[in-house]
mmCIF file of N, CA and C in Angstrom:
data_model
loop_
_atom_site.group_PDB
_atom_site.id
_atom_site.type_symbol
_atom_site.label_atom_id
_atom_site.label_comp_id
_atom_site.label_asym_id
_atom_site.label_seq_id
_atom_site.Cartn_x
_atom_site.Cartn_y
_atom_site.Cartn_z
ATOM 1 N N UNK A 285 133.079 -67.470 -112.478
ATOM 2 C CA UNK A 285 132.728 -66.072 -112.487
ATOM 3 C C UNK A 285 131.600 -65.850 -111.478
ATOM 4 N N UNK A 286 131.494 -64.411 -110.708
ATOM 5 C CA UNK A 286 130.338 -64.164 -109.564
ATOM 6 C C UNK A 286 129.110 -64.158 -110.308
ATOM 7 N N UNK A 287 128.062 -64.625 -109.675
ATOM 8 C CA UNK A 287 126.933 -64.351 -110.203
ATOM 9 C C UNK A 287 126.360 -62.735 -109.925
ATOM 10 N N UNK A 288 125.392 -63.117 -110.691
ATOM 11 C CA UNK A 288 124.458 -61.699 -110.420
ATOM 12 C C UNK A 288 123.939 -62.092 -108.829
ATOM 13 N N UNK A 289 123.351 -63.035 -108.818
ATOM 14 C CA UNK A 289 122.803 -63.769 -107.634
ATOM 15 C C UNK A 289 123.842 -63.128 -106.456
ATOM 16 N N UNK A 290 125.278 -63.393 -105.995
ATOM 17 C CA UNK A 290 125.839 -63.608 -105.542
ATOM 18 C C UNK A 290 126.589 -62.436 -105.151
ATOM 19 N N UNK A 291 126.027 -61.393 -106.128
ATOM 20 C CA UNK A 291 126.801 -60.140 -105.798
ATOM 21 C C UNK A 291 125.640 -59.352 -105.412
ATOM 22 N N UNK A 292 124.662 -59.717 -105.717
ATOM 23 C CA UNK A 292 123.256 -58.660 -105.011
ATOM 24 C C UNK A 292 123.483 -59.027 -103.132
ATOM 25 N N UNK A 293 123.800 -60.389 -103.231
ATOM 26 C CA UNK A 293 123.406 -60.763 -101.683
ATOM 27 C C UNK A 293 124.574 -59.890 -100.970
ATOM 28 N N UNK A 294 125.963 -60.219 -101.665
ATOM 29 C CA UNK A 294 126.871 -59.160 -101.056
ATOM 30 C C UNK A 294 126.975 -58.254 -100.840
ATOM 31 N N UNK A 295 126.576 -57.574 -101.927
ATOM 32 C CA UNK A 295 125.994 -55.867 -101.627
ATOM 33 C C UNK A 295 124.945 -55.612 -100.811
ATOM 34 N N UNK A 296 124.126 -56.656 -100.337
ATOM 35 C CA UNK A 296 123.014 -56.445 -98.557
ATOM 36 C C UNK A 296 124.434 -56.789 -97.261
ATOM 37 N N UNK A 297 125.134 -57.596 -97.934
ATOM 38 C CA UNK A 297 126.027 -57.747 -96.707
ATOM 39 C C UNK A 297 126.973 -57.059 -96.030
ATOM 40 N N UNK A 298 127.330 -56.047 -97.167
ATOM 41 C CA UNK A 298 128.130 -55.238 -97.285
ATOM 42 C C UNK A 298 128.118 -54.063 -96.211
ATOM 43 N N UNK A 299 129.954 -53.570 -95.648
ATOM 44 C CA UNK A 299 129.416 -52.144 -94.361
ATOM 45 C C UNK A 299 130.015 -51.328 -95.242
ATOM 46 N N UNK A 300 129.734 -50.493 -95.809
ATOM 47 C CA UNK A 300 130.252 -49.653 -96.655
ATOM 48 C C UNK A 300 130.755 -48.476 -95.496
ATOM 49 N N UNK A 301 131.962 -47.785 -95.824
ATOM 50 C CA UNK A 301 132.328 -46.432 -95.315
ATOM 51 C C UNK A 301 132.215 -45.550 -95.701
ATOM 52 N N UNK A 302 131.476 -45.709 -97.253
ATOM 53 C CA UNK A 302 131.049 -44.209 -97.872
ATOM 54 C C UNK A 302 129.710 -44.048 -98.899
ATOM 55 N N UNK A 303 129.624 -43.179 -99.570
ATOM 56 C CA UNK A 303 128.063 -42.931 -100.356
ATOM 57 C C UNK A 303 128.605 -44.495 -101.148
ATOM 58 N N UNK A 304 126.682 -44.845 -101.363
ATOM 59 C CA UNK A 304 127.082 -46.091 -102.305
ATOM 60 C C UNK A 304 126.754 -46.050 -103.207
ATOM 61 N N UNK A 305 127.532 -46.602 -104.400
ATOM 62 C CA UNK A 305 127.596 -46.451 -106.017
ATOM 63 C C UNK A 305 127.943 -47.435 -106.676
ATOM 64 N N UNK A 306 127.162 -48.098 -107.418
ATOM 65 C CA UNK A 306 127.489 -49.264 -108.083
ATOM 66 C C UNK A 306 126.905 -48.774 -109.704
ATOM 67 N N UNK A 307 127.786 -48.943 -110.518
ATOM 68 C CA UNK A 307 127.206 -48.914 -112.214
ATOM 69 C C UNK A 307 126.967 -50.330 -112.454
ATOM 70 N N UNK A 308 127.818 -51.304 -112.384
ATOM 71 C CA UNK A 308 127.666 -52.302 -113.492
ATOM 72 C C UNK A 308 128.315 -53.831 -112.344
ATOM 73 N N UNK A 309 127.872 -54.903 -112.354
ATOM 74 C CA UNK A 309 128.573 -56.048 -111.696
ATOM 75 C C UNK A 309 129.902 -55.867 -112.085
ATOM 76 N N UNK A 310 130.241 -56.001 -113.528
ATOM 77 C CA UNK A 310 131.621 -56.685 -113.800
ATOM 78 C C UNK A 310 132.447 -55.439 -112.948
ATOM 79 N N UNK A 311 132.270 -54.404 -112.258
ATOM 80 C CA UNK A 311 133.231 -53.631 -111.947
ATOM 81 C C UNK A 311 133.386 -54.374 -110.559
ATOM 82 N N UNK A 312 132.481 -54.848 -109.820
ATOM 83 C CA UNK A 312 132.907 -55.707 -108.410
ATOM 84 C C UNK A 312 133.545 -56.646 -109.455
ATOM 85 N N UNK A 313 133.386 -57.994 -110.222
ATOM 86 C CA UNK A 313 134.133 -58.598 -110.760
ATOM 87 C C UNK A 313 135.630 -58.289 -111.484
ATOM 88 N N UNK A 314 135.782 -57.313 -111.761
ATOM 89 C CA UNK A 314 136.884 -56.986 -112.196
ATOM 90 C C UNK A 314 137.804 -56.544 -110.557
ATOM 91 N N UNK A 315 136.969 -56.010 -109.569
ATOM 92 C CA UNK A 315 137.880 -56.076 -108.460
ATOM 93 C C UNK A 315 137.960 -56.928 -107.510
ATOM 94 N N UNK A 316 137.161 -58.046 -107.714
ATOM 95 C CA UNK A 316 137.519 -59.142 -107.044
ATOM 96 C C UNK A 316 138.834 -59.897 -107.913
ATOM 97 N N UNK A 317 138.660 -60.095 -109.030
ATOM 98 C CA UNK A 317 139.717 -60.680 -109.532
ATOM 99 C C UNK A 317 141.664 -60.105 -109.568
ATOM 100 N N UNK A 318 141.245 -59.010 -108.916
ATOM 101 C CA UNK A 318 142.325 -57.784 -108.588
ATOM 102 C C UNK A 318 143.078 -58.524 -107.198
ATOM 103 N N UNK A 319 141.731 -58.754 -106.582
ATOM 104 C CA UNK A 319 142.111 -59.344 -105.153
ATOM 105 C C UNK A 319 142.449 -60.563 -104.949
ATOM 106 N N UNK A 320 141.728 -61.149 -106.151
ATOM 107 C CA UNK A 320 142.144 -62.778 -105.722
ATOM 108 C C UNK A 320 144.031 -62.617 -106.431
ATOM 109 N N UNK A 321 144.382 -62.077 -106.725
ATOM 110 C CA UNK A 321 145.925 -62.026 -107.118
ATOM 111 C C UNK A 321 146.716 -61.523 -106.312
ATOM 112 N N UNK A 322 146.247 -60.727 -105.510
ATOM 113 C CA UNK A 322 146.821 -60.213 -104.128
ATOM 114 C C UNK A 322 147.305 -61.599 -103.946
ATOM 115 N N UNK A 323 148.267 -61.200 -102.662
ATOM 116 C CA UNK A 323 148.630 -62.099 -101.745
ATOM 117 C C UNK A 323 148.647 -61.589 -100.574
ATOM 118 N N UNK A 324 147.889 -62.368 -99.946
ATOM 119 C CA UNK A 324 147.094 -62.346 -98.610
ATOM 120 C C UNK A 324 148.158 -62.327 -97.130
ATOM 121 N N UNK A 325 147.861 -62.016 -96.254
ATOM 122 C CA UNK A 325 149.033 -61.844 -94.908
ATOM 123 C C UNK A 325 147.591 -62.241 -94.045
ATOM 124 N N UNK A 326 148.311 -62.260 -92.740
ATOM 125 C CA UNK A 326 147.838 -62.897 -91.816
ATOM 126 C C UNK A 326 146.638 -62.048 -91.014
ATOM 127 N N UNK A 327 147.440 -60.606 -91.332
ATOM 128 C CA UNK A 327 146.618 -59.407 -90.593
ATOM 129 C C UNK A 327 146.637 -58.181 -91.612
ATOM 130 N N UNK A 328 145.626 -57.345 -90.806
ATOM 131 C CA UNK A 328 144.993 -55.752 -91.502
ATOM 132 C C UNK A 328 146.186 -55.348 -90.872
ATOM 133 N N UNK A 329 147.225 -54.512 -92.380
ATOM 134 C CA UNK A 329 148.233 -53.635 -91.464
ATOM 135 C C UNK A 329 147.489 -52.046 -91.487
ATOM 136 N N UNK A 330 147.273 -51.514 -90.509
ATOM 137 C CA UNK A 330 146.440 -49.981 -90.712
ATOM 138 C C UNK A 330 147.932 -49.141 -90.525
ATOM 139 N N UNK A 331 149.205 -49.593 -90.339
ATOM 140 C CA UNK A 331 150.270 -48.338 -90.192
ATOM 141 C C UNK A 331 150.462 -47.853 -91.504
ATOM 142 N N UNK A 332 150.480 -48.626 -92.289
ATOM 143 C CA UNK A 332 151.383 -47.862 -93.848
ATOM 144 C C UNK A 332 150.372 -46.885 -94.663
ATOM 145 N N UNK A 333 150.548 -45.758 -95.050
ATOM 146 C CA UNK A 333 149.262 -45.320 -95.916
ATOM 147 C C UNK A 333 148.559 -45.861 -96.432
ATOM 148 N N UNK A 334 147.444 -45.166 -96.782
ATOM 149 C CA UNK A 334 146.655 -45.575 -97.617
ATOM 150 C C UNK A 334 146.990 -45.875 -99.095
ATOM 151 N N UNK A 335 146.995 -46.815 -99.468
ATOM 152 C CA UNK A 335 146.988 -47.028 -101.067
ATOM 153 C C UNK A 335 145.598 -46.682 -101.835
ATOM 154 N N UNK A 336 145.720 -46.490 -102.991
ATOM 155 C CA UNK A 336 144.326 -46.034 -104.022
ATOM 156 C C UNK A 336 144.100 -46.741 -104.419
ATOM 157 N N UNK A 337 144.092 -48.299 -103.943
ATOM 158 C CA UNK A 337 143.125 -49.261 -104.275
ATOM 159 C C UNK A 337 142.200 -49.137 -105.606
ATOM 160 N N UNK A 338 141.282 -48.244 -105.116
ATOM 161 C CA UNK A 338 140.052 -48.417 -106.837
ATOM 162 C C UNK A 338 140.942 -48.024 -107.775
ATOM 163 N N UNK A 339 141.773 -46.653 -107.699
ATOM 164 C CA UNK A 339 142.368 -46.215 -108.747
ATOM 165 C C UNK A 339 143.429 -47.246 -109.359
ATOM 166 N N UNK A 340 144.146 -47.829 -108.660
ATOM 167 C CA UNK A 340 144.881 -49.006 -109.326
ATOM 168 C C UNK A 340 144.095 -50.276 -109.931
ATOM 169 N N UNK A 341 142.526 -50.874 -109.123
ATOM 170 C CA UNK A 341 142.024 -51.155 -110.248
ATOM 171 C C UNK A 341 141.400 -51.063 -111.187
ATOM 172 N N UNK A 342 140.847 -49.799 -111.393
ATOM 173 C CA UNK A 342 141.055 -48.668 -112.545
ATOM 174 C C UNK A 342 141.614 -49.139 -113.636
ATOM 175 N N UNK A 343 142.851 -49.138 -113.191
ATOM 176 C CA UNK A 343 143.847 -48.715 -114.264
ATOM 177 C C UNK A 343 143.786 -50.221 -115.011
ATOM 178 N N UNK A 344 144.463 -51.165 -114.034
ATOM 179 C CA UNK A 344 144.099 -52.414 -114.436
ATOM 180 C C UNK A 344 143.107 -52.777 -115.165
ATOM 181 N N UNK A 345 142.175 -52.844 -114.752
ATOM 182 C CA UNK A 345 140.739 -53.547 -115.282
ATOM 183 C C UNK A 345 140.623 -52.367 -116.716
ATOM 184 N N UNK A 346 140.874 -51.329 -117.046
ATOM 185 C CA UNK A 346 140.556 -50.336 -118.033
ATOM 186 C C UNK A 346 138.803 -49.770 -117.817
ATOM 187 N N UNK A 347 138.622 -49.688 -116.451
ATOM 188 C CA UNK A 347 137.049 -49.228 -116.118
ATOM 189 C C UNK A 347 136.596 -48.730 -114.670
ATOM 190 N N UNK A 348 136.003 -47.857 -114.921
ATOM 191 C CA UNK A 348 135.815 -46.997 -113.721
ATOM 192 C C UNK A 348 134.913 -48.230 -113.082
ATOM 193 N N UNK A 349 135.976 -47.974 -111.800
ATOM 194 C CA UNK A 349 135.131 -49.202 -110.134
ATOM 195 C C UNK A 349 134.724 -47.795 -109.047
ATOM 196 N N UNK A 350 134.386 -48.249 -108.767
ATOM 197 C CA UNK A 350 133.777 -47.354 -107.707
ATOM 198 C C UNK A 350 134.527 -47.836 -106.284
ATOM 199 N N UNK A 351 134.441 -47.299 -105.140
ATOM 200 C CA UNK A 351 134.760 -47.097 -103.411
ATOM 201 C C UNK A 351 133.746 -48.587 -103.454
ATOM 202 N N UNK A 352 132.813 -48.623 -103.625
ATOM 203 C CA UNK A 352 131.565 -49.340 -102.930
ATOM 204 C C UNK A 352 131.762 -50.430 -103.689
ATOM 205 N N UNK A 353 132.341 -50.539 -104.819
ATOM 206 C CA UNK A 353 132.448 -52.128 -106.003
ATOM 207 C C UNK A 353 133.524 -52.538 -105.373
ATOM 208 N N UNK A 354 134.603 -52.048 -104.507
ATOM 209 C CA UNK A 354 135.855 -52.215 -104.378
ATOM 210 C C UNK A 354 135.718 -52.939 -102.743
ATOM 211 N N UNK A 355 134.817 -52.566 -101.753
ATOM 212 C CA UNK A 355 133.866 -52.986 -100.966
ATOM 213 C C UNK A 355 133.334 -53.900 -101.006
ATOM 214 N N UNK A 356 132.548 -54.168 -102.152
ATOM 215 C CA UNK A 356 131.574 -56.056 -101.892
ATOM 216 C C UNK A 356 132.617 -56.934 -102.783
ATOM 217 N N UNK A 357 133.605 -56.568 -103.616
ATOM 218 C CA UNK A 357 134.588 -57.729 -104.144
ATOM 219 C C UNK A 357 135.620 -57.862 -103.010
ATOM 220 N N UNK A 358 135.620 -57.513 -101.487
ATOM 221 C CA UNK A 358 135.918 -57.883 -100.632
ATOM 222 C C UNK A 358 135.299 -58.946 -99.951
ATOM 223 N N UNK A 359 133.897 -58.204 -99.298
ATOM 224 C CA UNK A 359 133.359 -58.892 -98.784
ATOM 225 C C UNK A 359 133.222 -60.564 -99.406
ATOM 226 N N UNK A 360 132.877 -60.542 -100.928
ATOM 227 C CA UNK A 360 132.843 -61.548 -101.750
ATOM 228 C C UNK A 360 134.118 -62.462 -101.283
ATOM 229 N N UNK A 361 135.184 -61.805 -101.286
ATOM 230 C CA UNK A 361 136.306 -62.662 -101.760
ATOM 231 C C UNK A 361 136.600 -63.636 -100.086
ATOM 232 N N UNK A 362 136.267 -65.001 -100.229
ATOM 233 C CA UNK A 362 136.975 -65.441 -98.776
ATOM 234 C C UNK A 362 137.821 -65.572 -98.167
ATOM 235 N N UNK A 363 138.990 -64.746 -98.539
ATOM 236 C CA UNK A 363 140.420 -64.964 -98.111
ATOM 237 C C UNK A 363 140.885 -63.594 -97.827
ATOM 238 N N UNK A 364 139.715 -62.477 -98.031
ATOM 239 C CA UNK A 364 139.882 -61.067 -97.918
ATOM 240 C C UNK A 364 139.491 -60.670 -96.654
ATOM 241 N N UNK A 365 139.825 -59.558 -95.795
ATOM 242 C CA UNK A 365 139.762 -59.493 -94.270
ATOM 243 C C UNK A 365 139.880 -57.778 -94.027
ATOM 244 N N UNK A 366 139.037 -56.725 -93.720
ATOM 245 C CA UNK A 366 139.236 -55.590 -93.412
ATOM 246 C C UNK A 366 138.171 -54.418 -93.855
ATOM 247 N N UNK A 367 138.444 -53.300 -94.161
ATOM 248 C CA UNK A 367 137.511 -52.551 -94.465
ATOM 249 C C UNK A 367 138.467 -51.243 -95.250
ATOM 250 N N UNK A 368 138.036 -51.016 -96.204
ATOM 251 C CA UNK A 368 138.828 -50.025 -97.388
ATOM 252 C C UNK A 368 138.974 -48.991 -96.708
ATOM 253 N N UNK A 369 140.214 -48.376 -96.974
ATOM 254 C CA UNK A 369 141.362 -49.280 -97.906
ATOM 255 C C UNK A 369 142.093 -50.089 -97.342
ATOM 256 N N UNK A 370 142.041 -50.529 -96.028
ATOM 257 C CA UNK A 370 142.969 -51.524 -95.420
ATOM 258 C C UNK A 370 142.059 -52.734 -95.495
ATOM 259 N N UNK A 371 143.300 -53.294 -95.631
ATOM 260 C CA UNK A 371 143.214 -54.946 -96.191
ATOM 261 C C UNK A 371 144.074 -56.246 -96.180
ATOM 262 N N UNK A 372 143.817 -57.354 -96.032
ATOM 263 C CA UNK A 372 145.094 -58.299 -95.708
ATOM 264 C C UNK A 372 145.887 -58.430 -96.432
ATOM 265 N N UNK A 373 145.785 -57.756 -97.593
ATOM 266 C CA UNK A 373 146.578 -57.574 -98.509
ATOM 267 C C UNK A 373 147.982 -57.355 -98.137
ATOM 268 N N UNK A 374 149.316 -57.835 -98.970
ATOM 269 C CA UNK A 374 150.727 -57.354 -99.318
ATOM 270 C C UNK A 374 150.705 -56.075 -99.508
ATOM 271 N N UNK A 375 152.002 -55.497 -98.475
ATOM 272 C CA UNK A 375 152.308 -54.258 -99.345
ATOM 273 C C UNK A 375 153.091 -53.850 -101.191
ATOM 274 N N UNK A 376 153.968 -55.936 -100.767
ATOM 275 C CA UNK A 376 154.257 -55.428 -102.252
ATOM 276 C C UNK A 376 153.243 -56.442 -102.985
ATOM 277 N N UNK A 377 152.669 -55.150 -103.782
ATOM 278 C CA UNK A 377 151.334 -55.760 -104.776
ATOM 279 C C UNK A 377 151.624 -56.770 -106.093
ATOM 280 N N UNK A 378 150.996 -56.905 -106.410
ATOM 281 C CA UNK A 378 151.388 -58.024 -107.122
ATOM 282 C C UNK A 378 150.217 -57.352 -108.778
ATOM 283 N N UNK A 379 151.050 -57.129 -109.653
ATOM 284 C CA UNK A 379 150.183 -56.979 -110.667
ATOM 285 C C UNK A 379 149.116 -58.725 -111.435
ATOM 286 N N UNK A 380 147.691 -58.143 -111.415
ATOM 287 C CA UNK A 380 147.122 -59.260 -111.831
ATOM 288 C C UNK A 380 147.948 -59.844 -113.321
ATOM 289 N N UNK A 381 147.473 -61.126 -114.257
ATOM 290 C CA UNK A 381 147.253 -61.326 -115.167
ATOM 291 C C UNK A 381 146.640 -60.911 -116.308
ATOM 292 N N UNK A 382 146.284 -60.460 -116.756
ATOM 293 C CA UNK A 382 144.942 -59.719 -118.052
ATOM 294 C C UNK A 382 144.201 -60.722 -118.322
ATOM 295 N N UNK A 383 144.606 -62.063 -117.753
ATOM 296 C CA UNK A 383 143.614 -63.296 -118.693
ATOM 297 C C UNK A 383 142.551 -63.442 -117.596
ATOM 298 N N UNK A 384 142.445 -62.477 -116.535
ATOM 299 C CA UNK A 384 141.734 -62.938 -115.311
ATOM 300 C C UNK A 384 140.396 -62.106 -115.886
ATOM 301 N N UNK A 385 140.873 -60.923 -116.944
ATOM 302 C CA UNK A 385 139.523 -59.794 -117.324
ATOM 303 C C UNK A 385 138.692 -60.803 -118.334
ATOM 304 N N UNK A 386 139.145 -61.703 -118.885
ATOM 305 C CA UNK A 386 138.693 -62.785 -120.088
ATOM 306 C C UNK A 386 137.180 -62.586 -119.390
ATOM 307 N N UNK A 387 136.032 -62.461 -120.189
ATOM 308 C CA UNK A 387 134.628 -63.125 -119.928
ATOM 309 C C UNK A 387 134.352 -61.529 -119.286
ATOM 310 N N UNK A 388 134.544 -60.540 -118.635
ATOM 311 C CA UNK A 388 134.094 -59.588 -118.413
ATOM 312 C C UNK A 388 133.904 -58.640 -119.535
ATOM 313 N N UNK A 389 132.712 -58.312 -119.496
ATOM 314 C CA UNK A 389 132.713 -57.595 -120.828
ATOM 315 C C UNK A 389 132.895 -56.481 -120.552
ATOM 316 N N UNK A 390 132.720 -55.717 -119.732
ATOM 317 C CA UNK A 390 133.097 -54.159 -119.391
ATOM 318 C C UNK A 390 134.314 -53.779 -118.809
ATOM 319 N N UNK A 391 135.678 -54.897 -118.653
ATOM 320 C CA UNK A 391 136.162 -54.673 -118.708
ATOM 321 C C UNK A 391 137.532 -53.855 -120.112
ATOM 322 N N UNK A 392 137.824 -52.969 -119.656
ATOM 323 C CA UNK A 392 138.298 -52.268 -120.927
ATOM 324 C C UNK A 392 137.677 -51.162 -121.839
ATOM 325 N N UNK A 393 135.997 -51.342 -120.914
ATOM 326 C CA UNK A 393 135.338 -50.374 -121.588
ATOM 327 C C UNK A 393 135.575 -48.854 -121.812
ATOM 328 N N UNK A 394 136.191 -48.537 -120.440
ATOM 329 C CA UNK A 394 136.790 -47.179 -120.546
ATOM 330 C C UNK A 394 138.511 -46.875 -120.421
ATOM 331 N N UNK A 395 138.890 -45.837 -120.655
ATOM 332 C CA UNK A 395 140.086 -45.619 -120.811
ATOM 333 C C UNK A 395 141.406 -45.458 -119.955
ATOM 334 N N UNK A 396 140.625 -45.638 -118.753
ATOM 335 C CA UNK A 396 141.631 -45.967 -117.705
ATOM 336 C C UNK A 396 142.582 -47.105 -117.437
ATOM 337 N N UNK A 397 142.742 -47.985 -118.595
ATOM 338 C CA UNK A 397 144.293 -48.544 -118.649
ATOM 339 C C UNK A 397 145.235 -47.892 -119.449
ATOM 340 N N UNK A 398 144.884 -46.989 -120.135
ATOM 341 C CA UNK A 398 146.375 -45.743 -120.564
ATOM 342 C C UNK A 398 147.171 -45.483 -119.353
ATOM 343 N N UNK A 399 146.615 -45.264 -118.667
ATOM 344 C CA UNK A 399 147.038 -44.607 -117.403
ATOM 345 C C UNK A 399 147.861 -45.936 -116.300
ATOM 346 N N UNK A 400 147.491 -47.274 -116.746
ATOM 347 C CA UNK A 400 147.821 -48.340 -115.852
ATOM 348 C C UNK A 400 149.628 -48.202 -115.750
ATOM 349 N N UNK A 401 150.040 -48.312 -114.282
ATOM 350 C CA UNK A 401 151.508 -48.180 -114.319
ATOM 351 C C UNK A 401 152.370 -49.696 -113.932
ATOM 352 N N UNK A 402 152.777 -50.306 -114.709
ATOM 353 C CA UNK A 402 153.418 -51.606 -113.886
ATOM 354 C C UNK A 402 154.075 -51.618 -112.727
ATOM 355 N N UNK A 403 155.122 -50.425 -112.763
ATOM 356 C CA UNK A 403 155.594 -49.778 -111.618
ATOM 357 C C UNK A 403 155.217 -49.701 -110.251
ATOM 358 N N UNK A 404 153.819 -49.960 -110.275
ATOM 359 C CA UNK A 404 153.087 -49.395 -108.618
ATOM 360 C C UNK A 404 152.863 -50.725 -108.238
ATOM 361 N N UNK A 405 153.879 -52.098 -109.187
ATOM 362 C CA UNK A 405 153.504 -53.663 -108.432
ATOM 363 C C UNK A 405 154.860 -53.692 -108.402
ATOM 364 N N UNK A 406 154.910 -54.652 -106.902
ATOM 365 C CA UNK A 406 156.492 -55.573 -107.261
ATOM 366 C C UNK A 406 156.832 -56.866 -108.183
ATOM 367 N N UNK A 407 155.886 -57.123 -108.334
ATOM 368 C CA UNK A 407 155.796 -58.518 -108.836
ATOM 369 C C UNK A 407 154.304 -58.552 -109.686
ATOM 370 N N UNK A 408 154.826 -59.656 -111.184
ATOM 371 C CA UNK A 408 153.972 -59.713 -111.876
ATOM 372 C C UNK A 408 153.016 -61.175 -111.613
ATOM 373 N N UNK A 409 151.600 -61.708 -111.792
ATOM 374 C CA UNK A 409 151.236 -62.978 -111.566
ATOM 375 C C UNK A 409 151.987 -63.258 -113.145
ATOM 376 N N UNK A 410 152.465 -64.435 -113.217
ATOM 377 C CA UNK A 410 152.739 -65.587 -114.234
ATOM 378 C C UNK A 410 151.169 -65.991 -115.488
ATOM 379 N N UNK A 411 151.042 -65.568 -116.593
ATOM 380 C CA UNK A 411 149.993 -66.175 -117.013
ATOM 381 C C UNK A 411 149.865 -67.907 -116.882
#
């Protein structure tokens, strides 16, 4: 799991593209763990729209992330490459696990996994 340590330094490292807002760590932790389930490509595709990124991990995680949490669980992640919302990311997404939220405690805190759609992944990770 990220430290506190480890996510302060990221958030100095961080180029943000918009106002910055952070409530709580576990919301970068809950979107790094979003990302580490991605599957990664070689390059930033900038042709295809924009995807809603926070809002899908939103839904997932069951807790409001912010633009800027969604930002340093990039920077954090070493296999991550770009600047929001483009990302080396797959277009077809890959829904996380739920066992990845285990140990976050704010995950689930709010009510934004009612709203989570399986639909908006092609593929599920395997627990």
């Amino acid at each position: 799991m990220l430290t506190h340590e480890q996510i302060a330094e990221a958030k100095k490292k961080t180029k943000y593209t918009s106002e910055i807002l952070h409530e709580h760590d576990d919301c970068i932790r809950i979107a790094y763990e979003w990302f580490d389930a991605q599957t990664k490509t070689k390059t930033i595709n900038k042709n295809h729209m924009p995807r809603p990124l926070k809002h899908l991990i939103e839904r997932w995680g069951g807790r409001y992330v912010s633009e800027s949490d969604v930002q340093v669980a990039a920077t954090l992640h070493p296999e991550i490459k770009g600047e929001y919302p483009y990302y080396n990311i797959s277009v077809k997404l890959t829904e996380p696990k739920r066992s990845r939220l285990l140990g976050i405690t704010e995950a689930f805190t709010h009510d934004y996994n009612q709203r989570h759609d399986p639909s908006s992944y092609k593929k599920q990770e395997q627990e």
